[in-house]
XYZ file of N, CA and C in Angstrom:
474
model
N 19.269 19.038 -84.241
C 18.258 17.682 -83.508
C 17.132 18.059 -82.854
N 17.088 19.175 -82.377
C 15.627 19.726 -81.478
C 14.328 20.587 -82.763
N 14.738 20.145 -84.179
C 13.952 20.056 -85.711
C 13.138 19.099 -85.718
N 13.867 17.987 -85.040
C 13.261 16.843 -85.135
C 12.129 16.166 -83.853
N 12.365 16.956 -83.052
C 11.752 17.495 -81.857
C 11.191 18.945 -81.997
N 10.805 19.832 -82.064
C 10.003 20.622 -82.116
C 10.204 20.959 -83.485
N 9.229 21.511 -84.150
C 8.987 21.481 -86.093
C 9.322 23.118 -86.027
N 9.489 23.692 -86.528
C 10.553 24.433 -86.849
C 10.044 25.746 -87.511
N 8.136 25.249 -88.329
C 7.536 25.963 -88.970
C 6.735 24.949 -88.899
N 4.925 25.965 -88.380
C 3.680 25.627 -88.466
C 2.543 24.772 -90.213
N 2.474 24.560 -89.517
C 1.330 23.580 -90.799
C 1.206 25.082 -91.932
N 0.943 25.380 -91.238
C 0.545 26.695 -93.163
C 2.152 27.488 -92.930
N 2.969 27.328 -91.987
C 3.876 28.258 -92.797
C 5.188 28.931 -92.193
N 4.344 29.476 -90.950
C 4.678 30.321 -90.288
C 5.979 29.740 -89.146
N 6.559 30.710 -88.813
C 7.563 30.371 -88.269
C 7.221 29.675 -86.470
N 7.451 28.491 -85.846
C 7.155 28.228 -84.673
C 7.767 28.893 -84.038
N 7.018 29.219 -82.387
C 8.133 29.513 -81.279
C 8.551 28.756 -81.431
N 9.884 28.872 -80.430
C 11.247 28.397 -79.600
C 11.160 28.390 -78.238
N 10.834 27.003 -77.819
C 10.611 26.175 -76.692
C 11.974 24.845 -76.573
N 12.295 25.368 -75.695
C 13.872 24.285 -75.241
C 13.201 23.113 -74.459
N 14.707 21.969 -76.120
C 13.524 20.273 -75.674
C 13.333 19.807 -74.399
N 14.672 20.291 -74.095
C 13.950 20.111 -71.659
C 12.924 20.285 -71.302
N 11.882 21.310 -71.664
C 10.454 21.342 -71.634
C 9.728 20.371 -71.978
N 10.039 20.466 -73.337
C 9.200 19.304 -74.449
C 9.210 17.365 -73.495
N 10.424 17.122 -73.264
C 11.821 16.213 -72.288
C 10.197 15.983 -71.149
N 10.733 16.763 -70.427
C 10.046 16.723 -69.361
C 8.481 16.695 -69.271
N 8.199 17.675 -70.109
C 6.264 18.077 -70.655
C 5.989 16.053 -70.789
N 6.548 15.532 -71.479
C 6.610 14.132 -71.956
C 6.508 12.952 -71.573
N 6.936 12.978 -70.159
C 7.814 12.422 -69.564
C 6.349 12.047 -67.629
N 6.198 14.144 -67.903
C 4.896 14.330 -66.532
C 3.791 13.560 -67.320
N 3.217 13.229 -68.498
C 2.347 12.820 -69.504
C 1.988 12.429 -70.257
N 3.342 11.252 -70.005
C 3.832 9.088 -69.953
C 3.782 8.913 -68.086
N 3.989 9.710 -67.741
C 4.278 9.116 -66.358
C 2.093 9.633 -66.187
N 2.171 10.453 -65.882
C 0.403 10.072 -65.539
C -0.020 9.745 -66.572
N -0.450 8.930 -67.611
C -0.990 8.372 -68.474
C -0.734 6.770 -68.075
N 0.495 6.491 -67.637
C 1.220 5.517 -67.036
C 0.230 5.233 -65.850
N 0.155 6.184 -65.255
C -0.365 5.958 -63.454
C -2.500 5.337 -63.752
N -2.974 5.923 -65.237
C -4.314 6.560 -65.032
C -4.421 4.689 -65.836
N -3.601 4.630 -66.228
C -3.381 2.438 -67.145
C -3.558 1.503 -65.360
N -2.867 1.484 -64.575
C -2.557 0.856 -64.087
C -3.303 1.016 -63.383
N -3.190 2.090 -62.565
C -4.913 2.312 -61.927
C -5.802 2.030 -61.862
N -6.491 2.010 -63.277
C -7.909 1.507 -63.968
C -7.586 0.588 -64.350
N -6.700 -0.981 -63.618
C -5.786 -2.445 -64.075
C -6.087 -2.744 -66.141
N -5.991 -1.474 -66.268
C -6.181 -2.100 -68.308
C -4.772 -1.947 -68.507
N -3.669 -3.135 -67.368
C -1.750 -2.695 -67.936
C -2.299 -4.715 -67.617
N -3.900 -4.992 -66.818
C -3.573 -6.467 -66.655
C -4.602 -7.170 -67.971
N -3.940 -7.971 -68.885
C -4.321 -8.164 -69.675
C -5.364 -9.265 -69.877
N -6.196 -10.021 -68.719
C -7.087 -10.400 -68.198
C -8.566 -9.205 -67.765
N -8.549 -8.666 -67.768
C -8.951 -7.115 -67.053
C -9.387 -7.070 -68.909
N -8.860 -6.271 -70.300
C -8.811 -6.086 -71.374
C -9.666 -7.288 -72.349
N -9.037 -8.336 -72.213
C -9.798 -9.389 -72.722
C -11.471 -10.209 -72.224
N -11.231 -9.623 -70.557
C -13.078 -9.794 -69.878
C -13.709 -8.036 -70.884
N -12.796 -7.316 -71.332
C -13.751 -6.132 -70.952
C -14.229 -6.446 -73.047
N -13.157 -7.026 -73.651
C -13.408 -6.656 -75.523
C -13.786 -8.324 -75.438
N -15.259 -9.582 -74.689
C -15.172 -10.526 -74.705
C -17.102 -10.198 -73.751
N -16.916 -8.906 -73.064
C -18.285 -7.580 -73.053
C -18.480 -8.797 -71.941
N -17.190 -8.903 -70.884
C -18.220 -9.627 -69.403
C -17.790 -8.851 -68.821
N -16.874 -7.333 -68.866
C -16.833 -6.626 -67.870
C -15.949 -5.485 -69.183
N -17.648 -4.998 -68.022
C -17.718 -3.191 -68.433
C -17.535 -2.516 -68.390
N -16.659 -2.271 -67.329
C -15.086 -1.340 -66.972
C -14.712 -0.693 -66.720
N -14.302 -0.811 -67.960
C -13.291 0.278 -68.901
C -13.665 0.424 -69.709
N -15.429 0.451 -70.071
C -15.806 1.684 -70.865
C -15.971 2.684 -69.802
N -15.868 3.293 -68.619
C -16.180 4.411 -68.187
C -14.211 4.002 -68.418
N -13.612 4.416 -68.120
C -12.089 4.989 -68.470
C -12.280 4.605 -69.334
N -12.468 4.394 -70.484
C -12.114 4.841 -72.035
C -13.323 6.017 -72.056
N -13.885 5.949 -72.279
C -15.605 6.573 -72.315
C -14.645 8.117 -71.061
N -14.435 8.470 -69.794
C -13.425 9.201 -69.568
C -12.956 9.687 -69.941
N -11.800 9.403 -70.844
C -10.837 9.817 -71.745
C -11.279 10.542 -72.921
N -12.292 10.117 -73.322
C -13.014 10.305 -75.434
C -13.017 11.870 -74.531
N -14.290 11.326 -73.059
C -14.978 12.923 -72.908
C -13.432 13.726 -71.710
N -12.693 13.643 -71.548
C -11.453 15.141 -70.924
C -10.993 15.365 -72.455
N -10.874 14.775 -73.410
C -10.391 14.818 -75.044
C -11.263 15.684 -76.111
N -11.971 15.574 -75.467
C -13.601 16.385 -76.416
C -13.152 17.886 -75.068
N -13.112 17.507 -74.011
C -13.948 18.935 -73.844
C -11.963 19.925 -74.619
N -10.771 19.006 -74.449
C -9.551 19.346 -74.520
C -9.188 20.600 -76.243
N -9.765 20.332 -77.113
C -9.874 19.836 -78.048
C -10.914 20.921 -78.907
N -12.260 21.678 -77.770
C -13.164 22.055 -78.010
C -11.994 23.249 -77.257
N -11.329 23.373 -76.482
C -11.641 24.787 -75.815
C -10.360 25.053 -75.892
N -8.886 24.310 -75.606
C -7.200 24.773 -76.430
C -7.393 25.739 -76.474
N -7.438 25.536 -78.093
C -7.780 26.462 -78.832
C -8.295 27.445 -78.769
N -9.428 28.183 -77.789
C -10.848 28.501 -77.460
C -9.528 30.027 -76.631
N -9.693 28.766 -74.963
C -8.930 29.576 -74.410
C -6.978 29.941 -74.671
N -6.187 29.048 -75.585
C -4.732 29.483 -75.316
C -4.812 29.996 -77.088
N -3.410 30.733 -77.256
C -3.315 32.211 -77.694
C -3.285 30.741 -79.805
N -2.352 29.535 -78.724
C -1.397 29.132 -78.925
C -1.211 27.855 -78.073
N -0.592 26.015 -79.134
C -0.154 25.641 -77.826
C 0.324 25.338 -77.014
N 1.129 25.293 -75.597
C 1.948 25.651 -74.368
C 3.435 25.690 -75.213
N 3.631 24.348 -75.268
C 5.176 23.829 -76.147
C 5.223 25.110 -77.802
N 5.101 25.176 -78.286
C 5.458 25.822 -79.123
C 3.987 25.339 -80.190
N 4.552 25.682 -81.710
C 3.944 25.486 -82.347
C 2.410 26.263 -83.225
N 1.675 25.686 -83.444
C 0.125 26.197 -83.339
C -1.151 25.280 -84.199
N -2.329 26.363 -83.209
C -4.121 24.812 -83.089
C -4.223 24.464 -84.656
N -3.542 23.445 -85.634
C -4.923 23.683 -87.170
C -5.500 22.180 -86.509
N -5.992 21.658 -88.470
C -6.415 21.040 -88.377
C -5.475 19.808 -89.187
N -5.921 18.889 -89.047
C -5.252 17.276 -90.140
C -6.643 16.388 -90.707
N -6.252 16.363 -91.925
C -7.023 15.697 -92.664
C -6.598 13.909 -92.890
N -7.585 13.597 -91.688
C -7.364 12.190 -92.173
C -7.644 11.800 -92.882
N -6.783 10.686 -93.545
C -6.726 9.871 -94.506
C -7.085 8.843 -94.120
N -8.108 8.028 -95.594
C -8.356 6.339 -94.504
C -7.657 5.298 -95.863
N -6.769 5.021 -95.592
C -6.452 4.159 -97.097
C -6.124 2.869 -96.708
N -5.554 2.486 -97.409
C -5.645 0.543 -97.611
C -4.130 -0.057 -96.199
N -3.385 1.106 -96.352
C -2.686 0.541 -94.496
C -2.987 1.310 -94.095
N -4.027 2.512 -93.457
C -4.104 2.289 -92.774
C -5.521 1.661 -92.535
N -6.145 0.811 -92.736
C -7.137 0.263 -92.573
C -6.532 -1.521 -92.665
N -5.607 -1.572 -93.412
C -5.040 -2.463 -92.359
C -3.813 -2.442 -90.776
N -3.693 -1.890 -90.271
C -2.910 -1.896 -89.599
C -3.936 -1.794 -88.559
N -5.392 -1.038 -88.967
C -6.368 -0.634 -87.895
C -6.109 -2.375 -87.457
N -6.711 -3.011 -88.755
C -7.469 -4.414 -88.697
C -5.790 -5.692 -87.641
N -5.146 -5.956 -88.110
C -3.396 -5.940 -87.290
C -3.523 -6.349 -86.201
N -3.968 -4.107 -85.769
C -3.863 -3.687 -85.128
C -4.805 -4.860 -83.691
N -6.028 -4.794 -84.121
C -7.113 -4.901 -83.227
C -6.413 -6.773 -82.921
N -7.373 -7.656 -84.187
C -6.507 -8.571 -84.373
C -5.941 -8.766 -82.826
N -4.446 -8.150 -83.054
C -3.452 -8.441 -81.614
C -4.390 -8.123 -80.157
N -3.900 -7.603 -80.875
C -5.270 -6.261 -79.048
C -6.278 -7.625 -78.773
N -7.208 -8.498 -79.282
C -7.615 -9.242 -79.032
C -7.873 -10.629 -78.461
N -6.283 -10.891 -79.616
C -5.699 -11.904 -78.996
C -5.045 -12.080 -78.023
N -4.218 -11.329 -77.244
C -3.607 -10.765 -76.402
C -3.802 -9.476 -75.807
N -4.957 -9.255 -75.306
C -5.515 -8.778 -74.500
C -4.776 -6.592 -73.815
N -3.255 -7.088 -74.360
C -2.684 -5.972 -74.503
C -2.554 -4.824 -76.346
N -2.322 -3.392 -75.345
C -1.565 -3.092 -76.453
C -0.483 -1.864 -76.777
N 0.213 -0.924 -76.935
C 1.096 -0.490 -76.835
C 1.111 0.003 -75.038
N 0.502 1.204 -75.298
C 0.576 2.041 -73.725
C 0.204 1.294 -72.463
N -0.581 0.446 -72.742
C -0.712 -0.191 -71.356
C 0.271 -0.978 -71.394
N 1.148 -1.799 -72.609
C 2.212 -2.882 -72.014
C 3.382 -2.203 -71.523
N 4.109 -1.521 -71.370
C 4.449 -0.111 -70.823
C 4.732 -0.004 -69.466
N 3.363 0.665 -69.646
C 3.359 0.957 -68.350
C 2.866 -0.605 -67.005
N 2.813 -1.663 -67.743
C 2.445 -3.260 -66.902
C 4.225 -3.424 -67.031
N 5.016 -3.176 -68.148
C 5.689 -4.172 -67.516
C 6.832 -2.636 -66.653
N 6.365 -1.216 -66.815
C 7.500 -0.795 -65.230
C 6.376 -0.875 -64.180
N 4.986 -1.890 -63.866
C 4.463 -1.901 -62.651
C 4.989 -3.862 -62.562
N 5.650 -3.783 -63.546
C 6.780 -5.420 -62.877
C 5.960 -6.271 -63.962
N 4.744 -6.466 -64.533
C 3.993 -7.720 -65.532
C 5.478 -7.373 -66.685
N 7.112 -8.143 -66.377
C 7.698 -8.496 -67.546
C 7.543 -9.795 -68.192
N 6.310 -10.239 -68.423
C 5.711 -11.413 -69.876
C 5.135 -9.470 -69.745
N 4.641 -9.206 -69.754
C 4.423 -7.653 -71.369
C 5.636 -7.124 -72.078
N 6.828 -7.701 -71.882
C 7.863 -7.999 -72.727
C 7.597 -8.472 -73.573
N 7.002 -9.908 -72.972
C 7.620 -10.412 -75.459
C 5.864 -9.181 -76.058
N 4.630 -9.544 -75.070
C 3.307 -8.025 -76.034
C 5.169 -6.544 -76.518
N 5.071 -5.736 -76.042
C 6.031 -5.651 -76.022
C 7.168 -5.203 -77.293
N 7.636 -6.307 -77.550
C 8.791 -6.555 -78.468
C 7.962 -6.730 -79.641
N 6.739 -7.407 -79.996
C 5.842 -8.153 -80.724
C 6.032 -6.427 -81.094
N 5.174 -5.482 -80.240
C 4.843 -4.508 -81.176
C 6.067 -2.966 -81.706
N 7.227 -3.900 -80.851
C 8.089 -3.014 -82.011
C 8.331 -3.397 -83.400
N 7.926 -4.898 -83.044
C 8.405 -5.785 -85.101
C 7.834 -4.831 -85.864
N 6.512 -5.637 -84.773
C 5.317 -4.812 -86.626
C 5.669 -3.118 -86.389
N 6.442 -3.068 -85.630
C 6.802 -0.899 -86.027
C 8.112 -1.298 -86.948
N 8.699 -1.278 -86.498
C 9.428 -2.011 -88.010
C 9.155 -2.970 -88.691
N 8.638 -3.400 -89.466
C 8.460 -4.315 -90.938
C 7.403 -2.968 -90.963
N 6.158 -2.303 -90.526
C 5.336 -1.299 -91.352
C 6.448 -0.334 -91.263
N 7.454 0.462 -91.015
C 8.366 1.536 -90.775
C 9.601 0.827 -92.993
N 9.631 -0.780 -92.437
C 10.412 -0.969 -93.687
C 9.414 -0.984 -95.145
N 7.594 -0.910 -95.109
C 7.888 -1.661 -95.895
C 6.374 -0.165 -96.148
N 6.427 1.055 -95.288
C 6.202 1.749 -96.149
C 7.002 3.387 -96.417
N 8.139 2.975 -96.443
C 10.090 3.123 -97.107
C 9.905 2.775 -98.140
N 9.417 1.884 -98.623
C 9.268 0.768 -99.561
C 8.078 1.760 -100.827
N 7.481 1.474 -100.227
C 6.010 1.983 -100.647
C 6.761 3.568 -101.421
N 7.265 4.675 -100.111
C 6.976 6.359 -100.983
C 8.014 6.002 -102.012
N 8.396 5.461 -101.595
C 10.822 5.062 -102.976
C 10.004 4.875 -103.687
């Protein structure tokens, strides 16, 4: 099971460093909790706030998104220069981006859903954790969409 969580080889074929699955799970829990706290603090877990942002009525979330992009940009630039390898094993590597029909269709469906209800997966889960139980409907829809995508992707490959 550890090989499904932690890759055993890197993209260039070199063996990956061994990291405890417990360390990976703990890091994921801490990162998820921090992310959820940030979403809740920025009010991104409230669909009405997100919809006001998407209608250009309240641009406060632009600062949240801009801050996230800036931190990610800095981390992606400095991480490989400062660290010899990622903290949880593996190797830093570039991944080719593919712009194909399934990617465009999926992005369009995601955008339409986000625009209609003001909810995307991260804020929906954080909102559910904050007590907004009506977001369970959005999570159920997201799960059904992911299931449908997985079923159709398997048919395309097979």
